[in-house]
Tab-separated table of C-alpha atoms and ligand atoms in Angstrom:
chain	number	residue	atom	x	y	z
A	1	UNK	CA	-14.916	101.658	47.613
A	2	UNK	CA	-12.759	99.009	49.257
A	3	UNK	CA	-9.764	100.403	47.493
A	4	UNK	CA	-10.409	103.863	48.866
A	5	UNK	CA	-10.950	102.416	52.339
A	6	UNK	CA	-7.708	100.498	52.160
A	7	UNK	CA	-5.880	103.523	50.915
A	8	UNK	CA	-7.326	105.577	53.749
A	9	UNK	CA	-6.327	102.934	56.286
A	10	UNK	CA	-2.843	102.835	54.854
A	11	UNK	CA	-2.395	106.575	55.144
A	12	UNK	CA	-3.716	106.541	58.728
A	13	UNK	CA	-1.185	103.862	59.554
A	14	UNK	CA	1.421	105.930	57.802
A	15	UNK	CA	0.589	108.987	59.864
A	16	UNK	CA	0.634	106.951	63.072
A	17	UNK	CA	4.019	105.500	62.205
A	18	UNK	CA	5.301	108.936	61.315
A	19	UNK	CA	4.073	110.356	64.660
A	20	UNK	CA	5.673	107.493	66.568
A	21	UNK	CA	8.897	108.119	64.713
A	22	UNK	CA	8.702	111.811	65.505
A	23	UNK	CA	8.091	111.026	69.149
A	24	UNK	CA	11.042	108.631	69.262
A	25	UNK	CA	13.290	111.074	67.464
A	26	UNK	CA	12.310	113.912	69.722
A	27	UNK	CA	12.819	111.798	72.880
A	28	UNK	CA	16.290	110.811	71.735
A	29	UNK	CA	16.969	114.391	70.781
A	30	UNK	CA	15.918	115.732	74.181
A	31	UNK	CA	18.268	113.360	75.950
A	32	UNK	CA	21.004	114.540	73.648
A	33	UNK	CA	20.148	118.164	74.130
A	34	UNK	CA	19.721	117.891	77.859
A	35	UNK	CA	22.136	115.240	79.077
A	36	UNK	CA	22.535	115.032	82.819
A	37	UNK	CA	26.135	116.103	82.775
A	38	UNK	CA	28.781	116.722	80.135
A	39	UNK	CA	32.323	117.948	80.588
A	40	UNK	CA	32.892	119.960	77.411
A	41	UNK	CA	36.682	119.697	77.778
A	42	UNK	CA	36.656	115.909	77.831
A	43	UNK	CA	34.607	114.948	74.841
A	44	UNK	CA	37.445	113.135	73.163
A	45	UNK	CA	36.616	110.740	70.397
A	46	UNK	CA	40.215	109.874	69.592
A	47	UNK	CA	39.347	106.907	67.385
A	48	UNK	CA	37.157	109.034	65.168
A	49	UNK	CA	39.967	111.476	64.577
A	50	UNK	CA	42.024	108.465	63.545
A	51	UNK	CA	45.211	110.149	64.622
A	52	UNK	CA	47.054	108.589	67.528
A	53	UNK	CA	49.907	111.096	67.331
A	54	UNK	CA	47.717	113.735	68.922
A	55	UNK	CA	47.148	113.045	72.580
A	56	UNK	CA	43.619	113.662	73.791
A	57	UNK	CA	42.557	116.528	76.002
A	58	UNK	CA	43.724	116.260	79.576
A	59	UNK	CA	46.389	113.659	78.827
A	60	UNK	CA	49.117	115.630	77.148
A	61	UNK	CA	50.456	117.962	79.768
A	62	UNK	CA	49.561	119.125	83.246
A	63	UNK	CA	45.969	120.307	83.020
A	64	UNK	CA	45.209	124.013	83.068
A	65	UNK	CA	41.713	125.163	83.929
A	66	UNK	CA	39.922	127.654	81.721
A	67	UNK	CA	39.145	129.605	84.919
A	68	UNK	CA	42.855	130.401	85.315
A	69	UNK	CA	42.979	132.103	81.939
A	70	UNK	CA	42.236	135.719	82.750
A	71	UNK	CA	43.342	139.137	81.637
A	72	UNK	CA	46.665	140.269	83.108
A	73	UNK	CA	46.330	142.626	86.067
A	74	UNK	CA	45.885	146.290	85.131
A	75	UNK	CA	48.942	148.501	85.119
A	76	UNK	CA	49.102	151.296	87.671
A	77	UNK	CA	46.959	154.188	86.502
A	78	UNK	CA	45.405	152.172	83.663
A	79	UNK	CA	42.043	153.456	82.519
A	80	UNK	CA	39.213	151.014	83.245
A	81	UNK	CA	35.794	151.378	81.666
A	82	UNK	CA	33.199	149.974	84.043
A	83	UNK	CA	29.614	149.108	83.222
A	84	UNK	CA	26.745	147.476	85.094
A	85	UNK	CA	24.204	145.339	83.288
A	86	UNK	CA	21.159	143.984	85.071
A	87	UNK	CA	19.141	141.221	83.446
A	88	UNK	CA	15.461	141.284	84.380
A	89	UNK	CA	11.911	140.423	83.407
A	90	UNK	CA	10.522	143.620	81.951
A	91	UNK	CA	7.365	144.927	80.348
A	92	UNK	CA	8.590	146.998	77.429
A	93	UNK	CA	6.627	150.032	76.273
A	94	UNK	CA	7.096	149.994	72.526
A	95	UNK	CA	7.051	153.144	70.424
A	96	UNK	CA	3.878	151.948	68.665
A	97	UNK	CA	1.995	152.259	71.956
A	98	UNK	CA	1.918	148.509	72.612
A	99	UNK	CA	3.477	146.629	75.487
A	100	UNK	CA	5.408	143.380	75.354
A	101	UNK	CA	7.064	141.182	77.935
A	102	UNK	CA	10.796	140.821	77.426
A	103	UNK	CA	14.014	139.903	79.168
A	104	UNK	CA	16.228	142.955	79.161
A	105	UNK	CA	19.585	144.375	80.158
A	106	UNK	CA	18.989	147.597	82.115
A	107	UNK	CA	15.330	147.719	81.120
A	108	UNK	CA	15.705	147.901	77.344
A	109	UNK	CA	16.171	145.568	74.418
A	110	UNK	CA	18.678	145.852	72.958
A	111	UNK	CA	20.468	146.732	76.192
A	112	UNK	CA	22.699	149.808	76.426
A	113	UNK	CA	25.253	150.381	73.686
A	114	UNK	CA	28.683	150.012	75.264
A	115	UNK	CA	31.253	152.184	73.499
A	116	UNK	CA	34.914	151.911	74.386
A	117	UNK	CA	38.238	152.774	72.774
A	118	UNK	CA	40.673	150.272	71.340
A	119	UNK	CA	43.062	149.115	74.069
A	120	UNK	CA	40.809	150.028	76.985
A	121	UNK	CA	40.141	147.620	79.792
A	122	UNK	CA	36.442	146.822	80.018
A	123	UNK	CA	34.804	145.678	83.225
A	124	UNK	CA	31.156	144.686	83.132
A	125	UNK	CA	29.274	143.533	86.199
A	126	UNK	CA	26.288	141.406	85.296
A	127	UNK	CA	23.500	141.126	87.849
A	128	UNK	CA	20.607	138.740	87.374
A	129	UNK	CA	17.577	140.263	89.032
A	130	UNK	CA	14.955	137.610	88.363
A	131	UNK	CA	15.646	135.344	85.384
A	132	UNK	CA	15.064	131.936	86.979
A	133	UNK	CA	16.907	129.994	84.275
A	134	UNK	CA	20.111	131.959	84.938
A	135	UNK	CA	21.973	134.204	82.491
A	136	UNK	CA	25.458	134.888	81.145
A	137	UNK	CA	27.007	137.399	78.755
A	138	UNK	CA	28.971	136.257	75.742
A	139	UNK	CA	30.974	139.004	73.991
A	140	UNK	CA	30.342	138.014	70.424
A	141	UNK	CA	33.432	138.384	68.242
A	142	UNK	CA	35.676	139.742	70.994
A	143	UNK	CA	39.029	137.985	71.427
A	144	UNK	CA	39.342	137.568	75.188
A	145	UNK	CA	40.598	135.085	77.774
A	146	UNK	CA	38.639	131.846	78.067
A	147	UNK	CA	37.249	132.550	81.538
A	148	UNK	CA	35.508	135.687	80.241
A	149	UNK	CA	33.722	134.130	77.260
A	150	UNK	CA	30.370	133.783	79.020
A	151	UNK	CA	29.352	130.285	77.906
A	152	UNK	CA	27.222	128.545	80.532
A	153	UNK	CA	28.667	125.181	81.481
A	154	UNK	CA	31.956	125.802	79.675
A	155	UNK	CA	33.537	129.005	81.025
A	156	UNK	CA	31.215	129.699	83.973
A	157	UNK	CA	27.999	128.647	85.649
A	158	UNK	CA	24.873	130.505	84.590
A	159	UNK	CA	24.294	133.393	87.023
A	160	UNK	CA	21.158	132.803	89.073
A	161	UNK	CA	18.653	135.357	90.388
A	162	UNK	CA	20.327	137.700	92.870
A	163	UNK	CA	23.819	136.690	91.751
A	164	UNK	CA	26.586	138.691	90.046
A	165	UNK	CA	29.474	138.014	87.704
A	166	UNK	CA	32.118	140.493	86.590
A	167	UNK	CA	33.624	140.215	83.117
A	168	UNK	CA	36.967	141.815	82.425
A	169	UNK	CA	38.809	142.048	79.139
A	170	UNK	CA	40.944	144.392	77.109
A	171	UNK	CA	39.285	145.609	73.933
A	172	UNK	CA	42.280	144.847	71.723
A	173	UNK	CA	40.589	144.787	68.328
A	174	UNK	CA	38.545	147.792	67.239
A	175	UNK	CA	35.258	147.009	65.569
A	176	UNK	CA	31.560	146.301	65.777
A	177	UNK	CA	30.587	143.611	68.258
A	178	UNK	CA	27.581	142.641	70.290
A	179	UNK	CA	26.721	140.771	73.444
A	180	UNK	CA	24.084	138.241	74.331
A	181	UNK	CA	23.284	135.651	76.935
A	182	UNK	CA	24.889	132.284	76.178
A	183	UNK	CA	22.617	130.431	78.585
A	184	UNK	CA	19.778	128.996	76.470
A	185	UNK	CA	20.974	131.495	73.900
A	186	UNK	CA	18.229	130.877	71.342
A	187	UNK	CA	15.529	131.531	73.947
A	188	UNK	CA	17.285	134.284	75.867
A	189	UNK	CA	18.586	136.312	72.922
A	190	UNK	CA	15.139	135.921	71.360
A	191	UNK	CA	13.489	137.315	74.476
A	192	UNK	CA	15.748	140.338	74.413
A	193	UNK	CA	19.011	139.677	76.280
A	194	UNK	CA	21.255	141.334	73.692
A	195	UNK	CA	23.164	144.588	73.238
A	196	UNK	CA	25.895	146.329	71.216
A	197	UNK	CA	29.593	146.664	71.970
A	198	UNK	CA	31.500	149.132	69.824
A	199	UNK	CA	35.278	149.372	70.079
A	200	UNK	CA	36.313	152.644	68.445
A	201	UNK	CA	39.669	152.596	66.648
A	202	UNK	CA	42.639	154.640	67.834
A	203	UNK	CA	43.135	155.459	64.188
A	204	UNK	CA	41.334	154.336	61.100
A	205	UNK	CA	41.895	154.124	57.355
A	206	UNK	CA	38.435	155.586	57.021
A	207	UNK	CA	37.157	159.013	57.950
A	208	UNK	CA	33.571	159.789	58.783
A	209	UNK	CA	31.515	162.573	60.338
A	210	UNK	CA	29.055	160.335	62.131
A	211	UNK	CA	29.289	156.833	63.548
A	212	UNK	CA	26.055	154.919	64.130
A	213	UNK	CA	25.489	151.338	65.238
A	214	UNK	CA	22.191	149.623	64.574
A	215	UNK	CA	20.865	146.330	65.868
A	216	UNK	CA	18.382	144.457	63.690
A	217	UNK	CA	16.448	142.168	65.985
A	218	UNK	CA	13.462	139.867	66.115
A	219	UNK	CA	11.990	140.068	69.613
A	220	UNK	CA	9.712	137.303	70.909
A	221	UNK	CA	9.638	135.687	67.468
A	222	UNK	CA	7.424	138.416	66.035
A	223	UNK	CA	8.560	141.998	66.684
A	224	UNK	CA	11.027	143.340	64.135
A	225	UNK	CA	12.962	146.015	65.986
A	226	UNK	CA	15.589	148.447	64.704
A	227	UNK	CA	17.477	149.670	67.787
A	228	UNK	CA	14.277	148.915	69.670
A	229	UNK	CA	11.990	150.839	67.284
A	230	UNK	CA	9.045	149.096	65.647
A	231	UNK	CA	8.926	151.085	62.423
A	232	UNK	CA	12.549	151.579	61.498
A	233	UNK	CA	14.950	154.256	62.548
A	234	UNK	CA	15.500	157.901	61.554
A	235	UNK	CA	19.098	159.092	61.927
A	236	UNK	CA	20.513	162.583	61.461
A	237	UNK	CA	22.757	163.094	58.454
A	238	UNK	CA	23.373	166.174	56.308
A	239	UNK	CA	24.244	166.327	52.603
A	240	UNK	CA	27.985	165.890	52.073
A	241	UNK	CA	28.596	164.175	55.395
A	242	UNK	CA	30.106	160.734	55.510
A	243	UNK	CA	28.436	158.190	57.745
A	244	UNK	CA	29.776	154.972	59.218
A	245	UNK	CA	26.801	152.705	59.710
A	246	UNK	CA	27.493	149.579	61.733
A	247	UNK	CA	24.840	146.964	61.001
A	248	UNK	CA	24.425	144.124	63.472
A	249	UNK	CA	22.193	141.190	62.593
A	250	UNK	CA	21.069	139.931	65.983
A	251	UNK	CA	18.392	137.820	64.314
A	252	UNK	CA	19.017	134.220	63.300
A	253	UNK	CA	17.993	134.390	59.648
A	254	UNK	CA	20.029	136.009	56.892
A	255	UNK	CA	19.054	139.610	56.240
A	256	UNK	CA	19.505	141.013	52.747
A	257	UNK	CA	20.336	144.670	53.186
A	258	UNK	CA	20.189	147.304	50.482
A	259	UNK	CA	21.550	150.858	50.400
A	260	UNK	CA	19.290	153.101	48.305
A	261	UNK	CA	20.122	156.639	47.228
A	262	UNK	CA	23.924	156.614	47.409
A	263	UNK	CA	27.101	154.739	46.604
A	264	UNK	CA	28.594	152.936	49.543
A	265	UNK	CA	31.592	150.891	50.621
A	266	UNK	CA	31.646	147.847	52.859
A	267	UNK	CA	34.499	148.867	55.138
A	268	UNK	CA	34.319	146.171	57.772
A	269	UNK	CA	32.996	142.634	58.187
A	270	UNK	CA	32.592	141.137	61.673
A	271	UNK	CA	34.362	144.186	63.074
A	272	UNK	CA	37.511	143.732	60.941
A	273	UNK	CA	38.402	146.462	58.449
A	274	UNK	CA	38.779	145.602	54.782
A	275	UNK	CA	41.702	146.725	52.638
A	276	UNK	CA	40.919	149.184	49.864
A	277	UNK	CA	37.163	148.606	49.628
A	278	UNK	CA	35.781	150.094	46.419
A	279	UNK	CA	32.536	151.930	45.727
A	280	UNK	CA	29.390	149.868	45.319
A	281	UNK	CA	25.898	150.681	44.165
A	282	UNK	CA	22.653	148.728	44.106
A	283	UNK	CA	23.796	145.438	45.661
A	284	UNK	CA	22.131	143.335	48.322
A	285	UNK	CA	24.396	142.531	51.263
A	286	UNK	CA	23.615	139.160	52.850
A	287	UNK	CA	24.244	139.431	56.601
A	288	UNK	CA	24.029	136.121	58.435
A	289	UNK	CA	22.866	135.688	62.017
A	290	UNK	CA	25.361	137.289	64.406
A	291	UNK	CA	27.372	138.923	61.628
A	292	UNK	CA	28.198	142.622	61.392
A	293	UNK	CA	28.762	144.701	58.270
A	294	UNK	CA	29.891	148.327	58.466
A	295	UNK	CA	29.080	150.507	55.482
A	296	UNK	CA	30.479	153.937	54.675
A	297	UNK	CA	28.115	156.302	52.908
A	298	UNK	CA	28.561	159.864	51.645
A	299	UNK	CA	25.253	161.677	51.905
A	300	UNK	CA	23.921	162.932	48.554
A	301	UNK	CA	22.606	166.459	47.957
A	302	UNK	CA	19.080	165.018	47.594
A	303	UNK	CA	19.171	164.475	51.357
A	304	UNK	CA	18.039	160.941	52.153
A	305	UNK	CA	19.615	157.488	52.021
A	306	UNK	CA	17.645	154.440	52.971
A	307	UNK	CA	19.297	151.286	54.273
A	308	UNK	CA	16.751	148.548	54.478
A	309	UNK	CA	15.929	144.869	54.480
A	310	UNK	CA	14.828	143.307	51.205
A	311	UNK	CA	12.041	141.305	52.785
A	312	UNK	CA	11.071	143.063	56.005
A	313	UNK	CA	9.798	146.616	55.920
A	314	UNK	CA	10.278	147.221	59.641
A	315	UNK	CA	14.051	146.873	59.369
A	316	UNK	CA	14.811	150.155	57.657
A	317	UNK	CA	17.130	152.995	58.507
A	318	UNK	CA	16.517	156.441	57.073
A	319	UNK	CA	19.617	158.633	57.014
A	320	UNK	CA	18.920	162.335	56.594
A	321	UNK	CA	15.784	163.981	55.269
A	322	UNK	CA	14.584	164.415	51.705
A	323	UNK	CA	12.652	162.540	49.037
A	324	UNK	CA	12.635	158.760	49.522
A	325	UNK	CA	15.246	157.284	47.165
A	326	UNK	CA	14.289	154.667	44.574
A	327	UNK	CA	14.474	151.159	46.003
A	328	UNK	CA	16.891	148.511	44.695
A	329	UNK	CA	15.630	146.076	42.152
A	330	UNK	CA	14.635	142.824	43.901
A	331	UNK	CA	17.012	140.901	41.655
A	332	UNK	CA	19.934	143.325	42.014
A	333	UNK	CA	23.303	141.550	42.393
A	334	UNK	CA	24.536	140.145	45.673
A	335	UNK	CA	27.561	141.719	47.365
A	336	UNK	CA	30.510	139.357	47.007
A	337	UNK	CA	33.474	139.744	49.362
A	338	UNK	CA	35.562	137.123	47.537
A	339	UNK	CA	36.870	139.640	44.980
A	340	UNK	CA	36.197	142.928	46.789
A	341	UNK	CA	38.923	145.373	47.801
A	342	UNK	CA	42.682	145.153	47.416
A	343	UNK	CA	44.840	142.139	48.265
A	344	UNK	CA	47.334	142.447	51.128
A	345	UNK	CA	50.001	139.807	51.721
A	346	UNK	CA	49.863	138.228	55.157
A	347	UNK	CA	51.414	134.841	54.362
A	348	UNK	CA	48.220	132.959	55.204
A	349	UNK	CA	47.132	130.941	52.168
A	350	UNK	CA	45.157	127.778	51.442
A	351	UNK	CA	48.277	125.886	50.360
A	352	UNK	CA	50.521	126.812	53.293
A	353	UNK	CA	51.421	124.093	55.769
A	354	UNK	CA	48.751	123.417	58.374
A	355	UNK	CA	49.258	121.450	61.571
A	356	UNK	CA	45.709	120.121	61.449
A	357	UNK	CA	42.953	120.165	58.887
A	358	UNK	CA	39.361	119.477	59.868
A	359	UNK	CA	36.341	118.804	57.691
A	360	UNK	CA	32.941	119.902	58.902
A	361	UNK	CA	29.969	118.835	56.822
A	362	UNK	CA	26.904	120.864	57.678
A	363	UNK	CA	23.588	119.069	57.391
A	364	UNK	CA	20.143	120.490	58.033
A	365	UNK	CA	20.733	120.540	61.805
A	366	UNK	CA	23.896	118.526	62.313
A	367	UNK	CA	27.648	118.651	61.853
A	368	UNK	CA	29.254	115.541	60.354
A	369	UNK	CA	25.990	113.714	61.051
A	370	UNK	CA	26.149	114.378	64.787
A	371	UNK	CA	24.700	116.859	67.281
A	372	UNK	CA	25.861	118.764	70.373
A	373	UNK	CA	28.449	116.988	72.542
A	374	UNK	CA	28.307	113.925	70.293
A	375	UNK	CA	30.276	115.907	67.699
A	376	UNK	CA	33.962	115.261	68.375
A	377	UNK	CA	35.701	118.507	69.347
A	378	UNK	CA	38.399	119.938	67.124
A	379	UNK	CA	41.569	119.495	69.142
A	380	UNK	CA	44.305	122.092	68.789
A	381	UNK	CA	47.554	122.952	70.485
A	382	UNK	CA	48.861	126.445	71.152
A	383	UNK	CA	50.826	127.825	68.200
A	384	UNK	CA	49.391	125.443	65.618
A	385	UNK	CA	47.861	126.546	62.337
A	386	UNK	CA	44.441	125.061	61.784
A	387	UNK	CA	42.399	124.815	58.623
A	388	UNK	CA	38.670	124.114	58.724
A	389	UNK	CA	36.828	123.078	55.581
A	390	UNK	CA	33.133	123.827	55.905
A	391	UNK	CA	30.870	122.107	53.442
A	392	UNK	CA	27.186	122.910	53.359
A	393	UNK	CA	25.450	119.761	52.208
A	394	UNK	CA	21.747	120.542	52.347
A	395	UNK	CA	19.171	122.925	53.837
A	396	UNK	CA	19.040	126.548	54.971
A	397	UNK	CA	21.961	128.964	55.399
A	398	UNK	CA	24.402	128.419	58.278
A	399	UNK	CA	26.430	131.318	59.695
A	400	UNK	CA	29.222	129.333	61.372
A	401	UNK	CA	30.716	131.237	64.307
A	402	UNK	CA	33.954	130.547	66.200
A	403	UNK	CA	34.589	131.888	69.700
A	404	UNK	CA	37.910	133.309	70.870
A	405	UNK	CA	39.594	133.647	67.449
A	406	UNK	CA	39.450	135.431	64.154
A	407	UNK	CA	39.858	133.218	61.144
A	408	UNK	CA	40.885	134.171	57.663
A	409	UNK	CA	38.567	133.104	54.867
A	410	UNK	CA	40.833	131.374	52.343
A	411	UNK	CA	38.650	129.942	49.602
A	412	UNK	CA	35.061	129.760	48.443
A	413	UNK	CA	34.057	126.679	46.435
A	414	UNK	CA	37.746	125.860	46.005
A	415	UNK	CA	38.746	129.276	44.635
A	416	UNK	CA	41.088	131.513	46.652
A	417	UNK	CA	39.773	134.969	47.541
A	418	UNK	CA	41.273	137.621	45.279
A	419	UNK	CA	40.312	140.871	47.028
A	420	UNK	CA	40.972	142.228	50.505
A	421	UNK	CA	41.861	139.614	53.086
A	422	UNK	CA	38.746	138.780	55.092
A	423	UNK	CA	39.221	138.101	58.792
A	424	UNK	CA	36.038	137.210	60.589
A	425	UNK	CA	34.478	135.300	63.459
A	426	UNK	CA	31.850	133.761	61.229
A	427	UNK	CA	31.315	132.578	57.693
A	428	UNK	CA	27.900	132.335	56.107
A	429	UNK	CA	27.253	129.255	53.980
A	430	UNK	CA	24.342	128.801	51.631
A	431	UNK	CA	23.267	125.414	50.338
A	432	UNK	CA	26.020	123.601	48.460
A	433	UNK	CA	28.742	126.106	49.302
A	434	UNK	CA	32.170	125.258	50.579
A	435	UNK	CA	34.591	127.525	52.434
A	436	UNK	CA	38.068	126.989	53.826
A	437	UNK	CA	39.136	129.111	56.772
A	438	UNK	CA	42.407	129.279	58.700
A	439	UNK	CA	43.342	130.401	62.165
A	440	UNK	CA	46.288	130.188	64.480
A	441	UNK	CA	45.611	128.560	67.815
A	442	UNK	CA	46.859	131.549	69.791
A	443	UNK	CA	44.260	131.823	72.540
A	444	UNK	CA	44.225	128.736	74.781
A	445	UNK	CA	40.806	127.733	75.969
A	446	UNK	CA	37.624	125.803	75.346
A	447	UNK	CA	35.802	127.560	72.550
A	448	UNK	CA	32.454	127.017	70.977
A	449	UNK	CA	32.081	126.617	67.242
A	450	UNK	CA	28.435	126.786	66.277
A	451	UNK	CA	25.825	127.900	63.842
A	452	UNK	CA	24.584	131.377	64.738
A	453	UNK	CA	21.161	130.665	63.496
A	454	UNK	CA	20.474	130.131	67.187
A	455	UNK	CA	17.540	127.859	66.418
A	456	UNK	CA	19.950	125.593	64.536
A	457	UNK	CA	22.411	125.712	67.445
A	458	UNK	CA	19.617	124.766	69.851
A	459	UNK	CA	18.859	121.814	67.602
A	460	UNK	CA	22.377	120.459	67.660
A	461	UNK	CA	24.669	122.517	65.406
A	462	UNK	CA	27.119	123.323	68.120
A	463	UNK	CA	30.520	121.884	68.950
A	464	UNK	CA	33.859	122.734	70.550
A	465	UNK	CA	37.377	123.752	69.571
A	466	UNK	CA	39.412	122.540	72.526
A	467	UNK	CA	43.060	123.192	73.322
A	468	UNK	CA	44.799	120.071	74.515
A	469	UNK	CA	45.261	119.921	78.259
A	470	UNK	CA	42.610	122.539	79.028
A	471	UNK	CA	39.955	121.650	81.583
A	472	UNK	CA	36.878	123.241	83.067
A	473	UNK	CA	35.225	122.793	86.462
A	474	UNK	CA	31.827	123.626	84.896
A	475	UNK	CA	29.384	121.176	83.389
A	476	UNK	CA	26.662	121.370	80.795
A	477	UNK	CA	23.447	119.488	81.521
A	478	UNK	CA	20.286	119.175	83.555
A	479	UNK	CA	22.188	118.615	86.798
A	480	UNK	CA	23.930	121.994	86.726
A	481	UNK	CA	21.200	123.737	84.728
A	482	UNK	CA	23.851	125.094	82.350
A	483	UNK	CA	22.360	124.805	78.872
A	484	UNK	CA	24.402	127.065	76.604
A	485	UNK	CA	22.150	126.876	73.547
B	1	LIG	CU1	22.618	126.760	60.834
């Protein structure tokens, strides 16, 4: 009996100690997450880089503020595409007859689909009607000037109730993009402040009769919506037609997507077209949080193609009408971009000369053992070639996303890619995987590099790529109320 008592006492003590530890950890974490004030351009940890030859931010040349980096003035007669987006508390009437509270752009979630043509100037005026915490819009995947990137506390202050902010950028790269608030992004995107941005190409290697874009979303942590619908989406498509289906994973977890009833090609990843993508059948496509995959499908004579999530019934898209096609086998192979499509020389290889090489080890919720602003920024200088080696050490998948640049994926687990070059704004790493990516520092600014599982980002997996000499007048922290994640 005594033994049992002692054992019981021990475990109680153990639980108490564990709780105390949790409490301590969470206190420390909150201070880290919500410091009073941090200047994201000045987080230099020179000693930790161990490289004295690179001057630290703000010390190299005359400082330039991110706010000065804007789009050039429009030419006379230049076409401008203007949009208004109003963020507001909304009660959404769902198509299943239920109501849910959400934060919306223009009364819907996702907000309106913005469609523009490659090369057009886009002007979007954001109004915050009544979101007390403030809002911003980040144009996910779009290469634009620093001041337009929409990161609260880095490129602007969060826009308070009754306030406005106008974003302006030229849609230089055609492709599938999306937008979301980058003020408390995990909370705000989760409550509905998201939408699609499609930049149609002037000309394309691919031809198609119909062009659809679909957002897969988890609203309020429970509602699985497909372009706002609760039970999937029905889209028109006739036998023989070819369909470009742009899939946007606006949810944080990886979605395994299958195409049933037809062959398909993956023609674009993160908005960037692939070279010579071949026909595929019966493969699961893993789409990480924030990533976009465009598939090209020729409709079969049987009439219906189903594009659907392996695990979640609500995320399904029915193209055309006809008998429901046979589903994919649960253990069908995984789509692998590392040997897909046709190579195309661009001179960017893993063994070329890089000006700087950075190693980022991804833990469960940390990068190189650190969190948030405690992670030293990756310093770069305009014109330099940068290599980042991502190594996933332990835990769930991490879709690592870089603002303001496209990188080329060079290697996976040490092996160079052998198919089409892959240019992307994110790379999805599963446990134990290693990727090398390269980019040229050709867009001066202060750019976030973070996990786009937004829950992970909110727990510390977020850091900066900072150009030397760039500054910002904005601050992250409780004093300003700018809390980007
Ligand atoms: Cu992550």
